């Protein structure tokens, strides 16, 4: 299965910063079998797509609205993203769940809207610290996946990417150990298999949460870890390039 290194820029960088980062990225030789994705803020998506031209590097959005169009001030539809050449979109990130009240049902609808527009949804799941401490992490992730995937067919599910991001590891410097990541990724893989073997073997499962060049090798080496969704380390060209190199080596 392909390895993916995806950078979630969150609310960082400006127009010039985006341009400089993309220029640096275009200099890299991306290892075979590695897909590189960057997710800049909305205002810089179109310029990033244009600058990348025919490059295989994918530009992703960080969110979209589930409806086709309408009176939803401040929102952006999947069709709008498609019209500017966006090929992937993060949905259900814990920051959107926590600060913007995004529910599993809304996330499921966003996945459908994206697939209808040929945009790859990068679906985020993961437990809170209290849930991990209470030993409820498998239960929580199972419930998140089942709620978001309930209305989707196996054919649709085959076209998504899952990112396991334990909330306690995001931006904290705490990373899931290689064992913790592998056991959850294997669990997610078995849940995907309940929608069909073809789903389990088609869907990359990425790890996210303080993933950096110094811990990426041991995370990416696990059989069910198909790459990373990177926050902080994806903002720095050198660190992001190193993560891409490491993904190619595992
Ligand atoms: P950090 O890599 O900064 O912990 O962020 C992870 C993340 O939230 C990616 O979506």
mmCIF file of C-alpha atoms and ligand atoms in Angstrom:
data_model
loop_
_atom_site.group_PDB
_atom_site.id
_atom_site.type_symbol
_atom_site.label_atom_id
_atom_site.label_comp_id
_atom_site.label_asym_id
_atom_site.label_seq_id
_atom_site.Cartn_x
_atom_site.Cartn_y
_atom_site.Cartn_z
ATOM 1 C CA UNK A 1 0.000 0.000 0.000
ATOM 2 C CA UNK A 2 1.184 3.539 -0.709
ATOM 3 C CA UNK A 3 2.693 5.576 2.121
ATOM 4 C CA UNK A 4 1.343 9.074 2.665
ATOM 5 C CA UNK A 5 3.034 12.042 4.277
ATOM 6 C CA UNK A 6 0.413 14.750 4.779
ATOM 7 C CA UNK A 7 1.059 18.175 6.275
ATOM 8 C CA UNK A 8 -1.818 19.836 8.117
ATOM 9 C CA UNK A 9 -0.796 23.482 8.344
ATOM 10 C CA UNK A 10 -3.769 24.400 10.574
ATOM 11 C CA UNK A 11 -3.951 28.241 10.862
ATOM 12 C CA UNK A 12 -0.333 28.908 9.955
ATOM 13 C CA UNK A 13 1.648 30.630 7.167
ATOM 14 C CA UNK A 14 0.712 33.514 4.864
ATOM 15 C CA UNK A 15 0.737 33.884 1.066
ATOM 16 C CA UNK A 16 4.499 34.388 0.803
ATOM 17 C CA UNK A 17 5.202 31.577 3.263
ATOM 18 C CA UNK A 18 3.029 29.206 1.257
ATOM 19 C CA UNK A 19 4.765 30.155 -1.994
ATOM 20 C CA UNK A 20 8.236 29.629 -0.521
ATOM 21 C CA UNK A 21 7.286 26.299 1.046
ATOM 22 C CA UNK A 22 5.766 24.959 -2.179
ATOM 23 C CA UNK A 23 8.827 26.092 -4.170
ATOM 24 C CA UNK A 24 11.044 24.105 -1.777
ATOM 25 C CA UNK A 25 8.803 21.076 -2.004
ATOM 26 C CA UNK A 26 9.023 21.084 -5.796
ATOM 27 C CA UNK A 27 12.796 20.702 -5.548
ATOM 28 C CA UNK A 28 12.483 17.400 -3.694
ATOM 29 C CA UNK A 29 12.649 14.024 -5.323
ATOM 30 C CA UNK A 30 9.788 12.169 -3.693
ATOM 31 C CA UNK A 31 10.587 8.453 -3.181
ATOM 32 C CA UNK A 32 8.605 5.950 -5.202
ATOM 33 C CA UNK A 33 5.443 4.767 -3.457
ATOM 34 C CA UNK A 34 5.152 7.896 -1.303
ATOM 35 C CA UNK A 35 2.291 10.355 -1.769
ATOM 36 C CA UNK A 36 2.848 13.872 -0.451
ATOM 37 C CA UNK A 37 -0.102 16.019 0.615
ATOM 38 C CA UNK A 38 -0.124 19.581 1.929
ATOM 39 C CA UNK A 39 -3.156 21.206 3.550
ATOM 40 C CA UNK A 40 -2.695 24.999 3.615
ATOM 41 C CA UNK A 41 -5.416 27.380 4.866
ATOM 42 C CA UNK A 42 -8.292 28.121 2.425
ATOM 43 C CA UNK A 43 -6.978 31.440 1.011
ATOM 44 C CA UNK A 44 -3.781 29.796 -0.295
ATOM 45 C CA UNK A 45 -5.204 26.609 -1.811
ATOM 46 C CA UNK A 46 -5.749 27.862 -5.371
ATOM 47 C CA UNK A 47 -2.293 29.458 -5.570
ATOM 48 C CA UNK A 48 -0.659 26.272 -4.248
ATOM 49 C CA UNK A 49 -2.469 24.153 -6.865
ATOM 50 C CA UNK A 50 -1.397 26.524 -9.635
ATOM 51 C CA UNK A 51 2.201 26.673 -8.472
ATOM 52 C CA UNK A 52 2.424 22.869 -8.272
ATOM 53 C CA UNK A 53 1.191 22.579 -11.876
ATOM 54 C CA UNK A 54 1.474 18.971 -13.037
ATOM 55 C CA UNK A 55 3.355 17.816 -9.915
ATOM 56 C CA UNK A 56 2.096 14.685 -8.135
ATOM 57 C CA UNK A 57 1.971 16.600 -4.831
ATOM 58 C CA UNK A 58 -1.633 16.802 -3.657
ATOM 59 C CA UNK A 59 -3.232 19.940 -2.239
ATOM 60 C CA UNK A 60 -5.812 19.297 0.475
ATOM 61 C CA UNK A 61 -8.256 21.504 2.352
ATOM 62 C CA UNK A 62 -8.613 21.272 6.131
ATOM 63 C CA UNK A 63 -12.415 21.213 6.196
ATOM 64 C CA UNK A 64 -15.496 21.618 4.015
ATOM 65 C CA UNK A 65 -19.249 21.964 4.472
ATOM 66 C CA UNK A 66 -21.497 18.971 3.881
ATOM 67 C CA UNK A 67 -24.153 20.810 1.851
ATOM 68 C CA UNK A 68 -23.892 21.557 -1.873
ATOM 69 C CA UNK A 69 -24.600 25.283 -1.452
ATOM 70 C CA UNK A 70 -26.768 27.628 0.554
ATOM 71 C CA UNK A 71 -26.979 30.186 3.327
ATOM 72 C CA UNK A 72 -24.025 28.960 5.390
ATOM 73 C CA UNK A 73 -21.961 32.072 6.051
ATOM 74 C CA UNK A 74 -18.256 31.394 6.252
ATOM 75 C CA UNK A 75 -18.426 27.883 4.851
ATOM 76 C CA UNK A 76 -16.899 26.275 1.738
ATOM 77 C CA UNK A 77 -18.430 23.386 -0.233
ATOM 78 C CA UNK A 78 -16.719 20.323 -1.679
ATOM 79 C CA UNK A 79 -17.686 21.464 -5.200
ATOM 80 C CA UNK A 80 -15.935 24.785 -4.631
ATOM 81 C CA UNK A 81 -12.792 22.937 -3.578
ATOM 82 C CA UNK A 82 -13.029 20.699 -6.634
ATOM 83 C CA UNK A 83 -13.348 23.736 -8.909
ATOM 84 C CA UNK A 84 -9.913 25.005 -7.826
ATOM 85 C CA UNK A 85 -8.169 21.637 -8.139
ATOM 86 C CA UNK A 86 -8.160 20.487 -4.505
ATOM 87 C CA UNK A 87 -7.859 16.699 -4.456
ATOM 88 C CA UNK A 88 -8.139 15.820 -0.736
ATOM 89 C CA UNK A 89 -9.721 17.240 2.404
ATOM 90 C CA UNK A 90 -9.217 16.606 6.120
ATOM 91 C CA UNK A 91 -12.505 15.957 7.959
ATOM 92 C CA UNK A 92 -13.315 15.358 11.606
ATOM 93 C CA UNK A 93 -10.058 16.718 12.974
ATOM 94 C CA UNK A 94 -10.191 16.781 16.786
ATOM 95 C CA UNK A 95 -9.753 20.575 16.753
ATOM 96 C CA UNK A 96 -12.902 20.872 14.627
ATOM 97 C CA UNK A 97 -14.761 18.456 16.892
ATOM 98 C CA UNK A 98 -13.571 20.279 20.039
ATOM 99 C CA UNK A 99 -13.780 23.962 19.038
ATOM 100 C CA UNK A 100 -16.443 23.927 16.313
ATOM 101 C CA UNK A 101 -18.794 21.206 17.524
ATOM 102 C CA UNK A 102 -18.321 18.908 14.535
ATOM 103 C CA UNK A 103 -20.287 15.691 15.085
ATOM 104 C CA UNK A 104 -19.735 12.196 13.682
ATOM 105 C CA UNK A 105 -22.942 12.556 11.666
ATOM 106 C CA UNK A 106 -21.795 15.824 10.078
ATOM 107 C CA UNK A 107 -18.416 14.250 9.366
ATOM 108 C CA UNK A 108 -20.135 11.313 7.624
ATOM 109 C CA UNK A 109 -22.061 13.772 5.441
ATOM 110 C CA UNK A 110 -18.860 15.653 4.626
ATOM 111 C CA UNK A 111 -17.236 12.399 3.514
ATOM 112 C CA UNK A 112 -20.153 11.750 1.119
ATOM 113 C CA UNK A 113 -20.014 15.305 -0.252
ATOM 114 C CA UNK A 114 -16.274 14.998 -0.873
ATOM 115 C CA UNK A 115 -16.535 11.614 -2.586
ATOM 116 C CA UNK A 116 -19.277 12.954 -4.854
ATOM 117 C CA UNK A 117 -16.752 15.561 -5.961
ATOM 118 C CA UNK A 118 -13.863 13.089 -6.385
ATOM 119 C CA UNK A 119 -12.006 14.532 -3.404
ATOM 120 C CA UNK A 120 -10.248 12.104 -1.044
ATOM 121 C CA UNK A 121 -11.511 12.527 2.530
ATOM 122 C CA UNK A 122 -8.811 12.210 5.209
ATOM 123 C CA UNK A 123 -10.964 11.111 8.119
ATOM 124 C CA UNK A 124 -9.534 11.813 11.596
ATOM 125 C CA UNK A 125 -10.356 9.823 14.700
ATOM 126 C CA UNK A 126 -8.747 9.446 18.115
ATOM 127 C CA UNK A 127 -9.396 9.370 21.829
ATOM 128 C CA UNK A 128 -8.951 12.032 24.531
ATOM 129 C CA UNK A 129 -6.400 11.610 27.310
ATOM 130 C CA UNK A 130 -9.063 10.697 29.911
ATOM 131 C CA UNK A 131 -10.452 8.059 27.573
ATOM 132 C CA UNK A 132 -6.999 6.517 27.108
ATOM 133 C CA UNK A 133 -6.335 6.557 30.861
ATOM 134 C CA UNK A 134 -9.702 4.868 31.450
ATOM 135 C CA UNK A 135 -8.769 2.173 28.910
ATOM 136 C CA UNK A 136 -11.646 3.205 26.613
ATOM 137 C CA UNK A 137 -9.555 4.118 23.533
ATOM 138 C CA UNK A 138 -10.601 1.170 21.353
ATOM 139 C CA UNK A 139 -14.259 1.688 22.247
ATOM 140 C CA UNK A 140 -14.094 5.429 21.451
ATOM 141 C CA UNK A 141 -12.407 4.968 18.074
ATOM 142 C CA UNK A 142 -14.805 2.141 17.166
ATOM 143 C CA UNK A 143 -17.785 4.403 17.893
ATOM 144 C CA UNK A 144 -16.293 7.296 15.881
ATOM 145 C CA UNK A 145 -15.654 5.151 12.829
ATOM 146 C CA UNK A 146 -18.975 3.342 12.912
ATOM 147 C CA UNK A 147 -20.929 6.603 13.277
ATOM 148 C CA UNK A 148 -19.082 8.352 10.441
ATOM 149 C CA UNK A 149 -19.134 5.353 8.084
ATOM 150 C CA UNK A 150 -22.718 4.154 8.718
ATOM 151 C CA UNK A 151 -24.211 5.706 5.593
ATOM 152 C CA UNK A 152 -21.313 4.863 3.263
ATOM 153 C CA UNK A 153 -20.980 1.934 0.870
ATOM 154 C CA UNK A 154 -17.891 -0.275 0.620
ATOM 155 C CA UNK A 155 -17.168 1.321 -2.774
ATOM 156 C CA UNK A 156 -17.153 4.762 -1.153
ATOM 157 C CA UNK A 157 -15.096 3.635 1.829
ATOM 158 C CA UNK A 158 -12.377 2.255 -0.437
ATOM 159 C CA UNK A 159 -11.644 5.834 -1.529
ATOM 160 C CA UNK A 160 -10.967 7.353 1.874
ATOM 161 C CA UNK A 161 -7.883 7.780 4.057
ATOM 162 C CA UNK A 162 -8.086 7.351 7.855
ATOM 163 C CA UNK A 163 -5.844 9.259 10.267
ATOM 164 C CA UNK A 164 -5.559 8.044 13.854
ATOM 165 C CA UNK A 165 -4.703 11.061 15.954
ATOM 166 C CA UNK A 166 -4.782 10.463 19.723
ATOM 167 C CA UNK A 167 -5.831 13.873 21.020
ATOM 168 C CA UNK A 168 -3.369 13.697 23.936
ATOM 169 C CA UNK A 169 -0.505 13.485 21.428
ATOM 170 C CA UNK A 170 -1.485 16.467 19.239
ATOM 171 C CA UNK A 171 0.844 19.431 19.676
ATOM 172 C CA UNK A 172 1.952 18.154 23.089
ATOM 173 C CA UNK A 173 5.275 16.532 22.244
ATOM 174 C CA UNK A 174 3.821 13.257 23.589
ATOM 175 C CA UNK A 175 3.710 10.609 20.882
ATOM 176 C CA UNK A 176 1.974 7.270 20.904
ATOM 177 C CA UNK A 177 4.645 4.588 21.190
ATOM 178 C CA UNK A 178 5.194 2.392 18.152
ATOM 179 C CA UNK A 179 3.279 -0.378 19.999
ATOM 180 C CA UNK A 180 0.341 1.894 20.906
ATOM 181 C CA UNK A 181 0.123 3.117 17.310
ATOM 182 C CA UNK A 182 0.350 -0.352 15.781
ATOM 183 C CA UNK A 183 -2.297 -1.889 18.064
ATOM 184 C CA UNK A 184 -4.777 0.910 17.326
ATOM 185 C CA UNK A 185 -4.011 0.865 13.604
ATOM 186 C CA UNK A 186 -4.539 -2.915 13.552
ATOM 187 C CA UNK A 187 -7.842 -2.346 15.360
ATOM 188 C CA UNK A 188 -8.882 0.266 12.766
ATOM 189 C CA UNK A 189 -7.843 -2.145 9.997
ATOM 190 C CA UNK A 190 -10.093 -4.847 11.469
ATOM 191 C CA UNK A 191 -13.004 -2.379 11.697
ATOM 192 C CA UNK A 192 -12.435 -1.482 8.042
ATOM 193 C CA UNK A 193 -12.456 -5.206 7.228
ATOM 194 C CA UNK A 194 -15.985 -5.415 8.648
ATOM 195 C CA UNK A 195 -17.007 -3.257 5.647
ATOM 196 C CA UNK A 196 -15.203 -5.679 3.309
ATOM 197 C CA UNK A 197 -11.677 -7.037 2.840
ATOM 198 C CA UNK A 198 -11.249 -4.722 -0.143
ATOM 199 C CA UNK A 199 -11.876 -1.743 2.141
ATOM 200 C CA UNK A 200 -9.266 -2.919 4.659
ATOM 201 C CA UNK A 201 -6.652 -3.437 1.964
ATOM 202 C CA UNK A 202 -7.356 -0.143 0.124
ATOM 203 C CA UNK A 203 -7.535 2.396 2.942
ATOM 204 C CA UNK A 204 -4.267 3.909 4.201
ATOM 205 C CA UNK A 205 -4.276 4.508 7.975
ATOM 206 C CA UNK A 206 -2.035 7.426 8.951
ATOM 207 C CA UNK A 207 -0.694 8.285 12.394
ATOM 208 C CA UNK A 208 -0.885 11.862 13.707
ATOM 209 C CA UNK A 209 0.236 13.445 16.964
ATOM 210 C CA UNK A 210 3.717 14.923 17.539
ATOM 211 C CA UNK A 211 5.119 12.850 14.677
ATOM 212 C CA UNK A 212 8.571 14.235 13.880
ATOM 213 C CA UNK A 213 11.737 13.104 12.084
ATOM 214 C CA UNK A 214 13.139 11.634 15.317
ATOM 215 C CA UNK A 215 10.188 9.298 15.961
ATOM 216 C CA UNK A 216 8.797 8.760 12.448
ATOM 217 C CA UNK A 217 10.974 5.776 11.551
ATOM 218 C CA UNK A 218 9.718 3.607 14.383
ATOM 219 C CA UNK A 219 6.106 4.665 13.749
ATOM 220 C CA UNK A 220 6.211 4.215 9.944
ATOM 221 C CA UNK A 221 7.908 0.815 10.278
ATOM 222 C CA UNK A 222 4.714 -0.735 11.699
ATOM 223 C CA UNK A 223 2.757 -2.885 9.252
ATOM 224 C CA UNK A 224 -0.538 -1.011 9.745
ATOM 225 C CA UNK A 225 0.918 2.517 9.828
ATOM 226 C CA UNK A 226 0.794 3.814 6.270
ATOM 227 C CA UNK A 227 2.352 7.210 6.906
ATOM 228 C CA UNK A 228 1.590 10.314 8.919
ATOM 229 C CA UNK A 229 -0.661 13.339 9.252
ATOM 230 C CA UNK A 230 1.792 15.912 10.508
ATOM 231 C CA UNK A 231 1.123 19.246 12.233
ATOM 232 C CA UNK A 232 4.056 21.203 13.660
ATOM 233 C CA UNK A 233 6.837 19.376 11.807
ATOM 234 C CA UNK A 234 5.042 19.908 8.467
ATOM 235 C CA UNK A 235 5.520 23.679 8.704
ATOM 236 C CA UNK A 236 9.274 23.391 8.388
ATOM 237 C CA UNK A 237 10.531 22.486 4.910
ATOM 238 C CA UNK A 238 13.556 20.557 6.176
ATOM 239 C CA UNK A 239 11.621 18.474 8.702
ATOM 240 C CA UNK A 240 8.848 17.751 6.178
ATOM 241 C CA UNK A 241 11.428 16.663 3.583
ATOM 242 C CA UNK A 242 13.026 14.371 6.167
ATOM 243 C CA UNK A 243 9.643 12.808 6.973
ATOM 244 C CA UNK A 244 9.095 12.157 3.256
ATOM 245 C CA UNK A 245 12.535 10.514 3.041
ATOM 246 C CA UNK A 246 11.798 8.338 6.095
ATOM 247 C CA UNK A 247 8.442 7.267 4.648
ATOM 248 C CA UNK A 248 10.244 6.164 1.496
ATOM 249 C CA UNK A 249 12.624 4.037 3.534
ATOM 250 C CA UNK A 250 9.871 2.121 5.389
HETATM 251 P P1 LIG B 1 1.196 17.849 15.658
HETATM 252 O O1 LIG B 1 2.050 17.052 14.687
HETATM 253 O O2 LIG B 1 1.586 19.282 15.759
HETATM 254 O O3 LIG B 1 1.074 17.168 16.980
HETATM 255 O O4 LIG B 1 -0.295 17.869 15.024
HETATM 256 C C1 LIG B 1 -0.872 16.703 14.586
HETATM 257 C C2 LIG B 1 -2.144 17.026 13.896
HETATM 258 O O5 LIG B 1 -3.101 17.476 14.510
HETATM 259 C C3 LIG B 1 -2.203 16.824 12.438
HETATM 260 O O6 LIG B 1 -3.502 16.925 11.969
#
